């Protein structure tokens, strides 16, 4: 297995036992979790102005009430599901897809979006589907890395002066009622 560049098109090819194939589909599948986010974001950014202008033209009251975001969130579900089907059942792809679907569902029902809740829903659904995934390196690395990022973001947003308060522990003096 080796890479070389074609002079004609500057496209990378993979040669496996003498058969040359284009490496583009392999690259698309390599970082599938990130790409699912790209699919959802691109779909939302492309469709939102179109849906909003159509709503403004035909139902301006709906556009003002925010139905454009809901319609676009519903329309974005289909490309996300298609891409999840395309990349297969890798843990990182399932985690990213479920988290994005949870976010889109939160937009549909006017709920606040929490990254930690979406991560926990993804872990729950993946473990219902295949409980043995909890000991696999894909599950541990994917969820462990994202959990670390989420907790670091929450810590940075709400810093506290006392280390014990950040950990959720009670100080000894305040626990007994004395100062």
CSV table of C-alpha atoms in Angstrom, one decimal:
chain,number,residue,atom,x,y,z
A,1,UNK,CA,0.0,0.0,0.0
A,2,UNK,CA,1.6,3.2,-1.1
A,3,UNK,CA,0.6,6.7,-2.3
A,4,UNK,CA,1.8,8.5,-5.3
A,5,UNK,CA,0.7,11.6,-7.2
A,6,UNK,CA,-0.5,11.6,-10.8
A,7,UNK,CA,1.1,14.3,-12.9
A,8,UNK,CA,-2.1,14.8,-14.9
A,9,UNK,CA,-4.6,15.6,-12.3
A,10,UNK,CA,-2.7,15.9,-9.0
A,11,UNK,CA,-5.0,13.3,-7.5
A,12,UNK,CA,-3.7,10.7,-5.0
A,13,UNK,CA,-4.1,7.1,-5.9
A,14,UNK,CA,-3.7,3.9,-3.8
A,15,UNK,CA,-2.0,0.9,-5.4
A,16,UNK,CA,-3.0,-2.3,-3.7
A,17,UNK,CA,-1.5,-5.4,-5.4
A,18,UNK,CA,-1.1,-3.6,-8.6
A,19,UNK,CA,-4.7,-2.2,-8.8
A,20,UNK,CA,-4.9,1.6,-8.7
A,21,UNK,CA,-8.0,3.2,-7.2
A,22,UNK,CA,-8.7,6.8,-6.3
A,23,UNK,CA,-8.1,7.5,-2.6
A,24,UNK,CA,-10.9,10.1,-2.3
A,25,UNK,CA,-13.6,7.8,-0.9
A,26,UNK,CA,-11.1,6.5,1.7
A,27,UNK,CA,-10.3,10.0,2.8
A,28,UNK,CA,-14.0,10.9,3.1
A,29,UNK,CA,-14.5,7.9,5.4
A,30,UNK,CA,-11.4,8.6,7.6
A,31,UNK,CA,-12.7,11.4,9.7
A,32,UNK,CA,-16.4,10.6,9.5
A,33,UNK,CA,-17.4,12.2,12.8
A,34,UNK,CA,-16.0,15.5,11.8
A,35,UNK,CA,-17.5,15.2,8.3
A,36,UNK,CA,-21.0,14.5,9.7
A,37,UNK,CA,-20.8,17.9,11.4
A,38,UNK,CA,-19.7,19.4,8.1
A,39,UNK,CA,-22.6,17.9,6.3
A,40,UNK,CA,-25.1,19.2,8.9
A,41,UNK,CA,-23.5,22.6,9.1
A,42,UNK,CA,-23.3,23.1,5.3
A,43,UNK,CA,-26.9,21.9,4.9
A,44,UNK,CA,-28.1,24.3,7.5
A,45,UNK,CA,-26.1,27.2,6.1
A,46,UNK,CA,-27.3,26.6,2.5
A,47,UNK,CA,-30.9,25.8,3.3
A,48,UNK,CA,-31.7,28.5,5.9
A,49,UNK,CA,-31.6,31.5,3.6
A,50,UNK,CA,-33.6,29.7,1.0
A,51,UNK,CA,-36.3,28.5,3.4
A,52,UNK,CA,-36.4,31.9,5.2
A,53,UNK,CA,-36.9,33.8,2.0
A,54,UNK,CA,-39.6,31.3,0.8
A,55,UNK,CA,-41.4,31.7,4.1
A,56,UNK,CA,-41.0,35.4,4.0
A,57,UNK,CA,-42.6,35.5,0.6
A,58,UNK,CA,-45.5,33.1,1.3
A,59,UNK,CA,-45.9,33.1,5.1
A,60,UNK,CA,-44.1,36.1,6.6
A,61,UNK,CA,-45.7,35.5,10.0
A,62,UNK,CA,-44.1,32.0,10.1
A,63,UNK,CA,-40.7,33.5,9.2
A,64,UNK,CA,-41.0,36.0,12.0
A,65,UNK,CA,-42.0,33.3,14.5
A,66,UNK,CA,-38.9,31.3,13.7
A,67,UNK,CA,-40.3,28.4,11.8
A,68,UNK,CA,-37.5,28.7,9.3
A,69,UNK,CA,-35.0,27.2,11.7
A,70,UNK,CA,-37.4,24.3,12.5
A,71,UNK,CA,-38.0,23.5,8.9
A,72,UNK,CA,-34.3,23.6,8.1
A,73,UNK,CA,-33.5,21.4,11.1
A,74,UNK,CA,-36.0,18.9,9.9
A,75,UNK,CA,-34.5,19.0,6.3
A,76,UNK,CA,-31.0,18.6,7.7
A,77,UNK,CA,-31.9,15.3,9.4
A,78,UNK,CA,-32.0,13.5,6.0
A,79,UNK,CA,-28.5,14.4,4.8
A,80,UNK,CA,-27.1,13.5,8.2
A,81,UNK,CA,-28.8,10.1,8.2
A,82,UNK,CA,-27.7,9.5,4.7
A,83,UNK,CA,-24.1,10.2,5.5
A,84,UNK,CA,-24.3,8.1,8.7
A,85,UNK,CA,-25.5,5.3,6.5
A,86,UNK,CA,-22.7,5.9,4.0
A,87,UNK,CA,-19.9,5.8,6.5
A,88,UNK,CA,-21.1,2.8,8.4
A,89,UNK,CA,-21.2,1.8,12.0
A,90,UNK,CA,-17.9,3.3,13.3
A,91,UNK,CA,-18.3,4.5,16.9
A,92,UNK,CA,-17.1,8.0,16.1
A,93,UNK,CA,-19.5,8.3,13.3
A,94,UNK,CA,-22.4,7.1,15.3
A,95,UNK,CA,-21.5,9.4,18.2
A,96,UNK,CA,-21.3,12.4,16.0
A,97,UNK,CA,-24.4,11.6,14.1
A,98,UNK,CA,-26.5,11.0,17.2
A,99,UNK,CA,-25.2,14.2,18.8
A,100,UNK,CA,-26.1,16.2,15.7
A,101,UNK,CA,-29.5,14.6,15.6
A,102,UNK,CA,-30.1,15.4,19.2
A,103,UNK,CA,-29.2,19.0,18.5
A,104,UNK,CA,-31.5,19.2,15.5
A,105,UNK,CA,-34.3,17.6,17.6
A,106,UNK,CA,-33.7,20.3,20.3
A,107,UNK,CA,-34.1,23.0,17.6
A,108,UNK,CA,-37.4,21.4,16.5
A,109,UNK,CA,-38.9,21.3,19.9
A,110,UNK,CA,-37.5,24.7,21.1
A,111,UNK,CA,-35.3,23.2,23.8
A,112,UNK,CA,-31.9,24.4,25.0
A,113,UNK,CA,-29.0,22.6,23.5
A,114,UNK,CA,-26.4,21.1,25.9
A,115,UNK,CA,-23.4,19.3,24.5
A,116,UNK,CA,-23.0,17.1,27.6
A,117,UNK,CA,-26.6,15.9,27.3
A,118,UNK,CA,-26.1,15.1,23.6
A,119,UNK,CA,-22.9,13.2,24.4
A,120,UNK,CA,-24.7,11.1,27.1
A,121,UNK,CA,-27.6,10.3,24.8
A,122,UNK,CA,-25.2,9.2,22.1
A,123,UNK,CA,-23.4,7.0,24.6
A,124,UNK,CA,-26.7,5.5,25.9
A,125,UNK,CA,-27.9,4.7,22.4
A,126,UNK,CA,-24.6,3.2,21.3
A,127,UNK,CA,-24.4,1.0,24.4
A,128,UNK,CA,-28.0,-0.2,23.9
A,129,UNK,CA,-27.1,-1.2,20.4
A,130,UNK,CA,-23.8,-2.9,21.3
A,131,UNK,CA,-22.9,-3.1,25.0
A,132,UNK,CA,-19.5,-4.6,24.3
A,133,UNK,CA,-18.4,-1.3,22.7
A,134,UNK,CA,-17.7,0.1,26.1
A,135,UNK,CA,-14.4,-1.8,26.3
A,136,UNK,CA,-13.4,-1.0,22.8
A,137,UNK,CA,-10.7,1.6,22.1
A,138,UNK,CA,-13.0,3.5,19.6
A,139,UNK,CA,-15.6,4.1,22.2
A,140,UNK,CA,-13.2,5.0,25.0
A,141,UNK,CA,-11.2,7.4,22.9
A,142,UNK,CA,-14.1,9.0,21.1
A,143,UNK,CA,-16.2,9.6,24.2
A,144,UNK,CA,-13.3,10.2,26.5
A,145,UNK,CA,-11.8,12.9,24.4
A,146,UNK,CA,-15.1,14.6,23.8
A,147,UNK,CA,-16.0,14.4,27.5
A,148,UNK,CA,-12.7,16.0,28.4
A,149,UNK,CA,-13.4,18.8,26.0
A,150,UNK,CA,-16.9,19.4,27.3
A,151,UNK,CA,-15.8,19.4,30.9
A,152,UNK,CA,-12.9,21.8,30.1
A,153,UNK,CA,-15.3,24.1,28.3
A,154,UNK,CA,-17.7,24.1,31.3
A,155,UNK,CA,-14.8,24.7,33.7
A,156,UNK,CA,-13.6,27.6,31.6
A,157,UNK,CA,-17.0,29.2,31.3
A,158,UNK,CA,-17.7,29.1,35.1
A,159,UNK,CA,-14.4,29.4,36.9
A,160,UNK,CA,-14.7,29.6,40.7
A,161,UNK,CA,-12.1,31.0,43.1
A,162,UNK,CA,-12.1,27.9,45.4
A,163,UNK,CA,-10.8,24.6,44.1
A,164,UNK,CA,-13.1,22.6,46.5
A,165,UNK,CA,-16.2,24.4,45.2
A,166,UNK,CA,-15.3,23.5,41.7
A,167,UNK,CA,-15.2,19.9,42.7
A,168,UNK,CA,-18.5,20.1,44.4
A,169,UNK,CA,-17.2,19.5,47.9
A,170,UNK,CA,-18.3,21.3,51.0
A,171,UNK,CA,-15.8,23.2,53.2
A,172,UNK,CA,-15.4,21.8,56.6
A,173,UNK,CA,-16.2,25.1,58.4
A,174,UNK,CA,-19.4,25.7,56.5
A,175,UNK,CA,-20.6,22.1,56.8
A,176,UNK,CA,-20.7,22.2,60.6
A,177,UNK,CA,-22.4,25.6,60.6
A,178,UNK,CA,-19.5,27.4,62.3
A,179,UNK,CA,-17.4,30.0,60.7
